[in-house]
PDB file of C-alpha atoms in Angstrom:
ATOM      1  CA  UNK A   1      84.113  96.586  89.894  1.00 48.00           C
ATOM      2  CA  UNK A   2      87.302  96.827  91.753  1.00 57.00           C
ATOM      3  CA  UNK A   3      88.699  93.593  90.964  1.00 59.00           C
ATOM      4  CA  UNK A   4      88.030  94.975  87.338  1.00 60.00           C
ATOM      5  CA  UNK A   5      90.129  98.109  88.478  1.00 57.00           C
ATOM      6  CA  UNK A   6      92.928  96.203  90.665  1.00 65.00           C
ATOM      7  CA  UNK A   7      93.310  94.472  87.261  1.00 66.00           C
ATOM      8  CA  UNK A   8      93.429  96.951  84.630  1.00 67.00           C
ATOM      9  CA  UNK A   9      94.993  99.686  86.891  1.00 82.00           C
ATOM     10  CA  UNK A  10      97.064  98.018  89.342  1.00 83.00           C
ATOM     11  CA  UNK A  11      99.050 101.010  90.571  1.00 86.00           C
ATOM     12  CA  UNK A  12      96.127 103.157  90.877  1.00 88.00           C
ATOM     13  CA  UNK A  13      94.138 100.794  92.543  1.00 88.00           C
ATOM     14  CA  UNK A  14      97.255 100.092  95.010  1.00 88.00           C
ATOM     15  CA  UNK A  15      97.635 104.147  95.486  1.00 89.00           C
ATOM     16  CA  UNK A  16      94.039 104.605  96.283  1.00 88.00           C
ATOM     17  CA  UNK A  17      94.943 102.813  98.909  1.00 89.00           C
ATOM     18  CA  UNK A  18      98.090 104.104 100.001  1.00 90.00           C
ATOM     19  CA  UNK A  19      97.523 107.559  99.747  1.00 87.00           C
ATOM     20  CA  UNK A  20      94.554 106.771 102.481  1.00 89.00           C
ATOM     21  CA  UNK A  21      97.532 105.091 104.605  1.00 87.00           C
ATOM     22  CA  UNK A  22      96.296 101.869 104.291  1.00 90.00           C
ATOM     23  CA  UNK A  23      97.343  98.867 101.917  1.00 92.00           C
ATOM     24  CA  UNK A  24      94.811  96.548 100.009  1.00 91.00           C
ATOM     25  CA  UNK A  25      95.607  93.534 102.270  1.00 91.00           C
ATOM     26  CA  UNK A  26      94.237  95.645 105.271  1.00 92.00           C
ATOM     27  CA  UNK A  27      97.384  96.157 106.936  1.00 94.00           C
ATOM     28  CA  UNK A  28      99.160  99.454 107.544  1.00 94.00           C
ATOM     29  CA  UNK A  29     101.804 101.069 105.729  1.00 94.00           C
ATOM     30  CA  UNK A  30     104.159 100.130 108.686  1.00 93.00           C
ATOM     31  CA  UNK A  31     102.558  96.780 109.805  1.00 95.00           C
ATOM     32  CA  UNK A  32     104.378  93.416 108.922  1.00 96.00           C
ATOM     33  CA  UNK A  33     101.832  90.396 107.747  1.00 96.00           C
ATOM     34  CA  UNK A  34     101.904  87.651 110.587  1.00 96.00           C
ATOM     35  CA  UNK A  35     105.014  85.932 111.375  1.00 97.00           C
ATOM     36  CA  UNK A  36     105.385  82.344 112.507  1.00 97.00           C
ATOM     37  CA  UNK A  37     108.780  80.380 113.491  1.00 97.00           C
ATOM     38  CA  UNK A  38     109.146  76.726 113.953  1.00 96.00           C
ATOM     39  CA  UNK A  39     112.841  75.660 114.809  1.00 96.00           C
ATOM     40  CA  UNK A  40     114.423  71.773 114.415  1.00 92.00           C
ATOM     41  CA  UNK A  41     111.807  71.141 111.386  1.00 87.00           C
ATOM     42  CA  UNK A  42     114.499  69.171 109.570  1.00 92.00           C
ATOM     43  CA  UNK A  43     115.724  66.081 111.554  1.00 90.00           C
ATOM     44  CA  UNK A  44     118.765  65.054 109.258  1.00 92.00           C
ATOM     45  CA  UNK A  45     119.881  68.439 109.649  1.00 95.00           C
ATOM     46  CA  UNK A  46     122.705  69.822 112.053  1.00 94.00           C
ATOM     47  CA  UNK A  47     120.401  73.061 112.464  1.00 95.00           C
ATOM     48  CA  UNK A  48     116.843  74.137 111.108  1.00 97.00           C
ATOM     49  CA  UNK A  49     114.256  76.513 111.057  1.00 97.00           C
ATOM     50  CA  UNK A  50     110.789  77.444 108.973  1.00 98.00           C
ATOM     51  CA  UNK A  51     109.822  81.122 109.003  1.00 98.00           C
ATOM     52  CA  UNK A  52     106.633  82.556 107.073  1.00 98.00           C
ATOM     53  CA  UNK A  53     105.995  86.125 107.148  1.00 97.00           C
ATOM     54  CA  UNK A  54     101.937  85.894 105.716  1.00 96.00           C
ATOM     55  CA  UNK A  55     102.345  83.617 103.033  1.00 97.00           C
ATOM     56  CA  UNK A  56     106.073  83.928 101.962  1.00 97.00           C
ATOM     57  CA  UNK A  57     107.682  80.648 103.369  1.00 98.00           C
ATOM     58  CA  UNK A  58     111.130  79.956 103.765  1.00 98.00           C
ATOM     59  CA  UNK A  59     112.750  76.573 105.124  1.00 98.00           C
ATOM     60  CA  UNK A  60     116.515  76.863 105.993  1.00 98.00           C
ATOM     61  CA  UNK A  61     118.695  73.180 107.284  1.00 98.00           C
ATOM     62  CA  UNK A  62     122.247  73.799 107.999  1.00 97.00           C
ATOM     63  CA  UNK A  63     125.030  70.990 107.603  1.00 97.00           C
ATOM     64  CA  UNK A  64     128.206  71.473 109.170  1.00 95.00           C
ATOM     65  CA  UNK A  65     131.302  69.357 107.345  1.00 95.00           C
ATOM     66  CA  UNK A  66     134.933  68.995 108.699  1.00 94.00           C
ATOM     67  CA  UNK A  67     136.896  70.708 105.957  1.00 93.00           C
ATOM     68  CA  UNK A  68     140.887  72.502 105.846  1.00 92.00           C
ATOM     69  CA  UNK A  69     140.854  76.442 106.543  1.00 93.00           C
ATOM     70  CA  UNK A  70     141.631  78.628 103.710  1.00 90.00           C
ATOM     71  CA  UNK A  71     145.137  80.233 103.517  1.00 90.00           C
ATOM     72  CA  UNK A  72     144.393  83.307 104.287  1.00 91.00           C
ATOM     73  CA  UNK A  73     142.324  82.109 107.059  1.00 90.00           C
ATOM     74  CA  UNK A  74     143.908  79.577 108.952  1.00 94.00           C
ATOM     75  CA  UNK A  75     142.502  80.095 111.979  1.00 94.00           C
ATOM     76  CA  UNK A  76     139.020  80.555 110.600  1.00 94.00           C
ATOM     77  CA  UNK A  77     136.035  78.163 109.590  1.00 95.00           C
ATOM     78  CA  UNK A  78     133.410  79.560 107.242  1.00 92.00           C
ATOM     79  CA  UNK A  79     130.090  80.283 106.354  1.00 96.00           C
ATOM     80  CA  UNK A  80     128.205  79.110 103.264  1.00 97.00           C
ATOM     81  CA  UNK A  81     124.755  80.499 102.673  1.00 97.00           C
ATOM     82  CA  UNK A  82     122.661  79.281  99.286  1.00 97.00           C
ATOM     83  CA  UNK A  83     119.336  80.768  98.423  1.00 97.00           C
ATOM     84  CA  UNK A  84     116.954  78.104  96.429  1.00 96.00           C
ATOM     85  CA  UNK A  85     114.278  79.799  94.614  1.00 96.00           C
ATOM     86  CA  UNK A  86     112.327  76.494  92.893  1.00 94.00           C
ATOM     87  CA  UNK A  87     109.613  76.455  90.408  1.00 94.00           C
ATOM     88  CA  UNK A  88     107.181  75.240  93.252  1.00 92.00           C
ATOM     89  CA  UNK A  89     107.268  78.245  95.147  1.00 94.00           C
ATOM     90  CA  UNK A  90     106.160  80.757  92.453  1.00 92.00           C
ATOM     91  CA  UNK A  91     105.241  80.310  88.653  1.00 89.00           C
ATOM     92  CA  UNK A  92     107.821  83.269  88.144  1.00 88.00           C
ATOM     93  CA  UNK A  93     110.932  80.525  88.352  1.00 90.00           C
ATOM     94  CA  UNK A  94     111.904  78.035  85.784  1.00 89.00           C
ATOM     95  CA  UNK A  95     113.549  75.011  86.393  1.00 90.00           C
ATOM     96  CA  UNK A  96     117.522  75.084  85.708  1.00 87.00           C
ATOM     97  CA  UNK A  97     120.485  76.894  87.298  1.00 88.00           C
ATOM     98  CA  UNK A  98     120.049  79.669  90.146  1.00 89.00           C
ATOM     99  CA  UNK A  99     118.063  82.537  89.035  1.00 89.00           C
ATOM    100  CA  UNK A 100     119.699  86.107  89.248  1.00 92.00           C
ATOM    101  CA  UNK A 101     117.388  86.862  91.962  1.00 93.00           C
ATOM    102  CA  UNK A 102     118.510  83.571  93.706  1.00 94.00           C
ATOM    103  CA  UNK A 103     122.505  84.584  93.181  1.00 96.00           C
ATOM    104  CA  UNK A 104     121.939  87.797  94.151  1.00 95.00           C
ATOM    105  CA  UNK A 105     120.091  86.899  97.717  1.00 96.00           C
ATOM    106  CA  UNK A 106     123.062  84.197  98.106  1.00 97.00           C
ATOM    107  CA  UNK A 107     125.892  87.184  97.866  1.00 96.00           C
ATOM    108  CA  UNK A 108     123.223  89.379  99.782  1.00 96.00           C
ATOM    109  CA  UNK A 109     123.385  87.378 102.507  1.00 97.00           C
ATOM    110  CA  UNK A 110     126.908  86.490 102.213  1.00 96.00           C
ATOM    111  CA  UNK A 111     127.605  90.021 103.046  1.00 95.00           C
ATOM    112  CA  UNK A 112     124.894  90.462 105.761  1.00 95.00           C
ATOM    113  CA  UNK A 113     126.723  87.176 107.644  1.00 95.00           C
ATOM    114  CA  UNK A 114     130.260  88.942 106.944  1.00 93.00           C
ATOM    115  CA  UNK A 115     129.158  92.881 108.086  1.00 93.00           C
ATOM    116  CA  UNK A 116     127.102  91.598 111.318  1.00 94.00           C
ATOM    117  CA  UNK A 117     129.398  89.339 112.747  1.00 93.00           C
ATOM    118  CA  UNK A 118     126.755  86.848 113.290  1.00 95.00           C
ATOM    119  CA  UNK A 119     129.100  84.697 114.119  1.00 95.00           C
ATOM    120  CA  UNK A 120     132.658  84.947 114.701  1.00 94.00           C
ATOM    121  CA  UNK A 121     134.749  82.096 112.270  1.00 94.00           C
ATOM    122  CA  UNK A 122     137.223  81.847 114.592  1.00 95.00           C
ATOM    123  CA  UNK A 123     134.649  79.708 116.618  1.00 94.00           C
ATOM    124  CA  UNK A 124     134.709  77.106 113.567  1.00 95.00           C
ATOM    125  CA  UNK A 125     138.529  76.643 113.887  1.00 93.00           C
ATOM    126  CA  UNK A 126     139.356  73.288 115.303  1.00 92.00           C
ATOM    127  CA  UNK A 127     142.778  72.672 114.973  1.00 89.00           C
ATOM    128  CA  UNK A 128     144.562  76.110 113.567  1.00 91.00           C
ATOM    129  CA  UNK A 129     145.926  75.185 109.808  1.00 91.00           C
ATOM    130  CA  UNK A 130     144.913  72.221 109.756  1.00 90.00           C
ATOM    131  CA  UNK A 131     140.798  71.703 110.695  1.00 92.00           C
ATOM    132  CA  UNK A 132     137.925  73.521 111.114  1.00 94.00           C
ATOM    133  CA  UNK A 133     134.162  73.506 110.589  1.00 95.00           C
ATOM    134  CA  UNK A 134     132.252  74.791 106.936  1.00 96.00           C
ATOM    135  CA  UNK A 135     128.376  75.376 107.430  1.00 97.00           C
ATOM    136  CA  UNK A 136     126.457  75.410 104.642  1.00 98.00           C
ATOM    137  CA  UNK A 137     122.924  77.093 105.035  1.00 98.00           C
ATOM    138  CA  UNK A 138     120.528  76.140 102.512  1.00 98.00           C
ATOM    139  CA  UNK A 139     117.500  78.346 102.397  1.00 98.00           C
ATOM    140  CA  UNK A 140     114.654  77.068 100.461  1.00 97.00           C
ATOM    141  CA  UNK A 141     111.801  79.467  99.355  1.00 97.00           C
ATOM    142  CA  UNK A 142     108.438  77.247  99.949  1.00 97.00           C
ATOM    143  CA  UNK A 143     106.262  79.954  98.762  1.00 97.00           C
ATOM    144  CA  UNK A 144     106.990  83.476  97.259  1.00 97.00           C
ATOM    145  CA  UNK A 145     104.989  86.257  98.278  1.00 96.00           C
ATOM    146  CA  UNK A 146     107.304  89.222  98.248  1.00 95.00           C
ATOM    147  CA  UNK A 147     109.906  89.916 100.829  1.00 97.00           C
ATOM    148  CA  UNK A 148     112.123  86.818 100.327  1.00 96.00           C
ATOM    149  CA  UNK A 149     115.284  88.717 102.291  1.00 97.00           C
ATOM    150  CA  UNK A 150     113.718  89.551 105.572  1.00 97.00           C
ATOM    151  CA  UNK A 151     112.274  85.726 106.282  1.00 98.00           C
ATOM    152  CA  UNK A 152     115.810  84.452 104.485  1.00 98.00           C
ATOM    153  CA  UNK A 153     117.535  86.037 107.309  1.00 97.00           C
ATOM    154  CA  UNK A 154     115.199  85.069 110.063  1.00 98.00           C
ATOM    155  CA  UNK A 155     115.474  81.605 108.870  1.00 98.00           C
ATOM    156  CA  UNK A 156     118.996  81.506 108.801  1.00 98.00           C
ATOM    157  CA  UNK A 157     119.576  83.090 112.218  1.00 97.00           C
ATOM    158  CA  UNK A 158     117.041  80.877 114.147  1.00 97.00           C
ATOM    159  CA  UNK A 159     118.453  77.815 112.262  1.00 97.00           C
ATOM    160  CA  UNK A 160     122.358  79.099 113.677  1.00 97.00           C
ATOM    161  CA  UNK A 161     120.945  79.547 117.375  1.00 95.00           C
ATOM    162  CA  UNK A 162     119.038  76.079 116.882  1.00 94.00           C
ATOM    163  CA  UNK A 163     122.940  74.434 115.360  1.00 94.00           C
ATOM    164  CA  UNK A 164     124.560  71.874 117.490  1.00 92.00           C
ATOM    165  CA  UNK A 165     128.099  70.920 116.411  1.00 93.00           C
ATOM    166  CA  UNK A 166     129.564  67.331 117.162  1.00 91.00           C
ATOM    167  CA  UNK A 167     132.486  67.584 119.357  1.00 89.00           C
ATOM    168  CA  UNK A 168     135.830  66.404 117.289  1.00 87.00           C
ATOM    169  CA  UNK A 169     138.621  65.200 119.106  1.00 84.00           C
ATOM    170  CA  UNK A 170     142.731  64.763 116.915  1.00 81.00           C
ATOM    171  CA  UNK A 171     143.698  61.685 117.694  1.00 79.00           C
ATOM    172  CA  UNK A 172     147.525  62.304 118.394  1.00 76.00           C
ATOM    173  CA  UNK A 173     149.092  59.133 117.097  1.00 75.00           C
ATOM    174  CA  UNK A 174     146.704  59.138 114.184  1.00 78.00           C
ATOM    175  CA  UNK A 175     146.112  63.203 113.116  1.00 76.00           C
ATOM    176  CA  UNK A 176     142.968  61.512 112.190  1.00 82.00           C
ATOM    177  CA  UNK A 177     139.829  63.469 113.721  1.00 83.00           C
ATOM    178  CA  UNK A 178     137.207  61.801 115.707  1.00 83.00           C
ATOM    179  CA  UNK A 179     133.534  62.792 115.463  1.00 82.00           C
ATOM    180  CA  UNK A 180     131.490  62.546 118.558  1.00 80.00           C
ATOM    181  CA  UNK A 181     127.631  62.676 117.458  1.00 81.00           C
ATOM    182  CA  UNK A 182     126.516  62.169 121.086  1.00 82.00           C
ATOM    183  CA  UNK A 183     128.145  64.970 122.868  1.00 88.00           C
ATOM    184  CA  UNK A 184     127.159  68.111 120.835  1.00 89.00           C
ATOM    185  CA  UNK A 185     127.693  72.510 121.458  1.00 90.00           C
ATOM    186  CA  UNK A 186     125.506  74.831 120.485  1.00 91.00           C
ATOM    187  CA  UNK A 187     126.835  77.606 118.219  1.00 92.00           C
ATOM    188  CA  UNK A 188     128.032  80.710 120.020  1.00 93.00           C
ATOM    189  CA  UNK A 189     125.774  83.485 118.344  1.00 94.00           C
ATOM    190  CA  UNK A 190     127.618  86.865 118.782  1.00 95.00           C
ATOM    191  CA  UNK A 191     125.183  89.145 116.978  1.00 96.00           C
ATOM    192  CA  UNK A 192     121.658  89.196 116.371  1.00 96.00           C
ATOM    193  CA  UNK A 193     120.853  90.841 112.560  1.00 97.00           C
ATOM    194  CA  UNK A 194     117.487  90.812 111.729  1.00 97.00           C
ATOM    195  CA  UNK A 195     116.913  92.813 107.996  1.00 97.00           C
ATOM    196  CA  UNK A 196     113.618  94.784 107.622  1.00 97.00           C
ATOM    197  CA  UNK A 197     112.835  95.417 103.477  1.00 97.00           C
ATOM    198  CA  UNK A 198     110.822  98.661 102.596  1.00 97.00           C
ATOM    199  CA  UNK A 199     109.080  99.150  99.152  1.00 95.00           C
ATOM    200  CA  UNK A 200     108.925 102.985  98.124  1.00 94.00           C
ATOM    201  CA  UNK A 201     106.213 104.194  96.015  1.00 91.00           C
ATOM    202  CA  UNK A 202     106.446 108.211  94.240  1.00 84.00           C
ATOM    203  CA  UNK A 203     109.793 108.443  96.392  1.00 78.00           C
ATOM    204  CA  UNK A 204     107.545 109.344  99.630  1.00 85.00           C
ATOM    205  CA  UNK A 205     105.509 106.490 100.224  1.00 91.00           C
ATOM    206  CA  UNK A 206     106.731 103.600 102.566  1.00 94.00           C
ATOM    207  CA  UNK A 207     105.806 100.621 103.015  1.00 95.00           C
ATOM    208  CA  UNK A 208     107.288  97.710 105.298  1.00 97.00           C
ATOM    209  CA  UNK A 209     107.057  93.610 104.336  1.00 97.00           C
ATOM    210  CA  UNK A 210     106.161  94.423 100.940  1.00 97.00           C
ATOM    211  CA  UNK A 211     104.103  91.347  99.243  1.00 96.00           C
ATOM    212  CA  UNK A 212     105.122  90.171  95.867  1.00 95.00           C
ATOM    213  CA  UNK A 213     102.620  92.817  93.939  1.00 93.00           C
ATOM    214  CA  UNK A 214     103.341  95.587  95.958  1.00 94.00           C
ATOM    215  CA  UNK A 215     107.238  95.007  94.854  1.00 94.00           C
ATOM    216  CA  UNK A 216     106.377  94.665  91.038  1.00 92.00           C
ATOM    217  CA  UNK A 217     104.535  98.145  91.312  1.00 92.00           C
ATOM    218  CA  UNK A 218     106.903  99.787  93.882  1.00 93.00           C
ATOM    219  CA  UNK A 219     109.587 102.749  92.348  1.00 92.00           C
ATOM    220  CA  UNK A 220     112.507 101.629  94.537  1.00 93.00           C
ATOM    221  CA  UNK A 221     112.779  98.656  97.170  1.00 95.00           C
ATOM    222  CA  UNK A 222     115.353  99.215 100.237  1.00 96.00           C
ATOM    223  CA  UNK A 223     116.606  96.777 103.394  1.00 96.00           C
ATOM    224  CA  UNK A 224     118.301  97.563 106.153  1.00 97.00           C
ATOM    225  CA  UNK A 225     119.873  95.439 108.704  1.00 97.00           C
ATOM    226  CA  UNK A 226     120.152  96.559 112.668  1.00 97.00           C
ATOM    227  CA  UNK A 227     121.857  94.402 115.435  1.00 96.00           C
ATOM    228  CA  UNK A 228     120.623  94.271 119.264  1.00 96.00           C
ATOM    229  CA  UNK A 229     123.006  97.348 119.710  1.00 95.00           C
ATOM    230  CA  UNK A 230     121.254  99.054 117.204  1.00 94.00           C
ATOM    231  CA  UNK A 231     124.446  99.464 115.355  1.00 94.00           C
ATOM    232  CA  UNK A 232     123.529  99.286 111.671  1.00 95.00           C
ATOM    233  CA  UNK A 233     125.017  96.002 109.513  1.00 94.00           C
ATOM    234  CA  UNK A 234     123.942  97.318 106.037  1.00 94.00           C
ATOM    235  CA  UNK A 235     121.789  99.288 103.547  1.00 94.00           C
ATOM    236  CA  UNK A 236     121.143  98.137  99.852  1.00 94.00           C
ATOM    237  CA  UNK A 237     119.427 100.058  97.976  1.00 93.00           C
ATOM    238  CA  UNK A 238     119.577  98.395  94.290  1.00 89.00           C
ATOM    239  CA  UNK A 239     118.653 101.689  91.967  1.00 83.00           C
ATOM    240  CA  UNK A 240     115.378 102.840  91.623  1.00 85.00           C
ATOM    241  CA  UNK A 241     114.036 106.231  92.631  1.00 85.00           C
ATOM    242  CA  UNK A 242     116.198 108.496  95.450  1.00 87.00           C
ATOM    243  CA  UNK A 243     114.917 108.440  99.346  1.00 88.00           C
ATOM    244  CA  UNK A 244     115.377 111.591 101.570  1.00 89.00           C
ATOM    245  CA  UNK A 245     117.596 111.193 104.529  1.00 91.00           C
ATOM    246  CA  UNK A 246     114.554 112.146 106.403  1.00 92.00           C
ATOM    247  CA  UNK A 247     113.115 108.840 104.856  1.00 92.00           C
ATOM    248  CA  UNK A 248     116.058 106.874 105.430  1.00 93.00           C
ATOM    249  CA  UNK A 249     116.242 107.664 109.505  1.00 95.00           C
ATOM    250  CA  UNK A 250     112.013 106.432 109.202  1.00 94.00           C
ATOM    251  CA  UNK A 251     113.451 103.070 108.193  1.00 95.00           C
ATOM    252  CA  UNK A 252     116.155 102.833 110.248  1.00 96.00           C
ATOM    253  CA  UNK A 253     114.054 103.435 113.607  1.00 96.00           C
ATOM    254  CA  UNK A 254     111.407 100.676 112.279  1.00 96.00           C
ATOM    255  CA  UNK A 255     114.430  98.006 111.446  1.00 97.00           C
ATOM    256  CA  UNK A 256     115.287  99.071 115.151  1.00 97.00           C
ATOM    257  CA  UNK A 257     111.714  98.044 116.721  1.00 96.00           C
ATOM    258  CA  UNK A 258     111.718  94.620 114.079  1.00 97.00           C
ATOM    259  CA  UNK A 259     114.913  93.517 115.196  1.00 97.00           C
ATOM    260  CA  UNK A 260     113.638  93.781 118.879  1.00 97.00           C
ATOM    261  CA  UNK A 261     110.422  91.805 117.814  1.00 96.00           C
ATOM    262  CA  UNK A 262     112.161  89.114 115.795  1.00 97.00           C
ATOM    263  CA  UNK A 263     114.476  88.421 118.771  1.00 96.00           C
ATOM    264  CA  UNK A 264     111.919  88.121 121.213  1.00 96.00           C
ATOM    265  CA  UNK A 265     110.408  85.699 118.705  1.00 96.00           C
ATOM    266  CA  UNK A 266     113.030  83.311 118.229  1.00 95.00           C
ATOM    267  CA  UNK A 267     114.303  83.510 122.007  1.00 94.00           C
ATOM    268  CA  UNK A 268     110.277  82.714 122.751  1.00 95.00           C
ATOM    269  CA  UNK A 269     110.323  80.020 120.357  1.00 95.00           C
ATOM    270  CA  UNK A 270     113.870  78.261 121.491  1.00 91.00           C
ATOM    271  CA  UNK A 271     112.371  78.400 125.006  1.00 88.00           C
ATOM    272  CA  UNK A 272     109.357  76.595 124.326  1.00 88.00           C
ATOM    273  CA  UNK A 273     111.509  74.152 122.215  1.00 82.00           C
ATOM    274  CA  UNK A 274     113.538  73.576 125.661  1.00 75.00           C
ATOM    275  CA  UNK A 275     110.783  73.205 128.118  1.00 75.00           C
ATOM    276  CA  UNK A 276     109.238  70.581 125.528  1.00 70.00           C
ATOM    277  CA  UNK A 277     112.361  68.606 125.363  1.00 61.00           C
TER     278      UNK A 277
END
């Protein structure tokens, strides 16, 4: 009977729920599903992590290339995040060029990088004009399940604090740079971002970590992104129904308390890394 009624009255059926504070995967309105890290999954990789929050699964390898700084940033490297949303990770992508959703994640986290100072691109600068580092951060969705941003952004921030950069020395007769593979420097990570989604049902209702479904049947989605200062990186809000600033503070205070968690997550799972080594 209620898989009839989930079927033929999904909103209902998810409201029943909802109204009763609860959610039909048993968690709470404010819980997150289960979240698991694994840093260094990709050996060819300069940097790499695996993040799944329940079963949404998201793979991200960084690749650092020498390149020549831009002209309006000379003494600057850059960042250059791609979001991959293939067929095999949810029957709801086709084959082809980037999907909007893809694009849109891409320039999403463009932005988030940018706002939060993850890392400052003067860092990437090797020789000022002339040289200077270009990371490209490909994040692959494994398996969609609803909240690609939040585990794109854990991802990519484990897989910078898990990035080891060849030293490069000029040779001065030459100008010709020299890659050292053996002797390597981890990235200096300046800010922590971690970005907690919401999925807003009637305009009232809340709920964090939204899965797939719940996002097809939500009125409004919303993410915001807090630092370890609690100093907040961003809000995007694409349309939808309005939120109370009332509401708004609610998320903001529960991005605070996930950005602690996720921290202490990927510090835990670096450690372990270490001590393994």
């Amino acid at each position: 009977m209620a898989a009839g009624f989930k079927t033929a009255e999904p909103l209902e059926y998810h409201m029943s729920f909802l109204k009763e504070n609860c959610r039909p995967d048993g968690r709470e309105l404010s819980e997150f599903r289960t979240t698991t890290l694994n840093i260094g999954s990709i050996s060819t990789a300069d940097g790499s992590a695996l993040v799944k929050f329940g079963n949404t699964t998201v793979i991200c390898g960084i690749k650092a290339e020498l390149t020549n700084p831009t002209v309006e940033g000379p003494g600057k490297g850059y960042i250059v995040p791609n979001v991959d949303l293939p067929p095999l990770c949810s029957s709801r992508f086709r084959p082809g060029p980037p999907s909007e959703q893809a694009q849109a994640a891409s320039q999403l986290i463009a932005d988030i990088i940018e706002s939060s100072e993850v890392i400052q691109t003067e860092d990437l600068c090797i020789d000022r004009g002339k040289l200077c580092w270009v990371l490209y951060c490909d994040i692959m969705c494994l398996d969609y399940d609803g909240n690609l941003l939040d585990a794109c952004i854990v991802a990519l921030l484990a897989a910078l604090k898990n990035t080891q950069l060849p030293e490069v020395v000029i040779n001065t007769e030459t100008s010709v740079p020299q890659v050292n593979s053996d002797k390597r420097r981890a990235l200096h990570i300046h800010k922590h971002p971690v970005s907690t989604s919401f999925s807003i049902f009637d305009d009232t209702i809340l709920t964090v970590d939204p899965t797939a479904e719940e996002e097809s049947l939500a009125t409004a989605q919303l993410t915001v992104v807090t630092d370890e200062e609690d100093r907040l990186c961003s809000v995007h809000k694409p349309g939808g129904t309005p939120l109370s600033g009332e509401k708004l503070q609610e998320c903001i205070s529960r991005a605070t308390l996930r950005q602690r968690e996720i921290q202490k997550l990927i510090n835990k799972v670096i450690h372990s890394v270490k001590t393994t080594q």
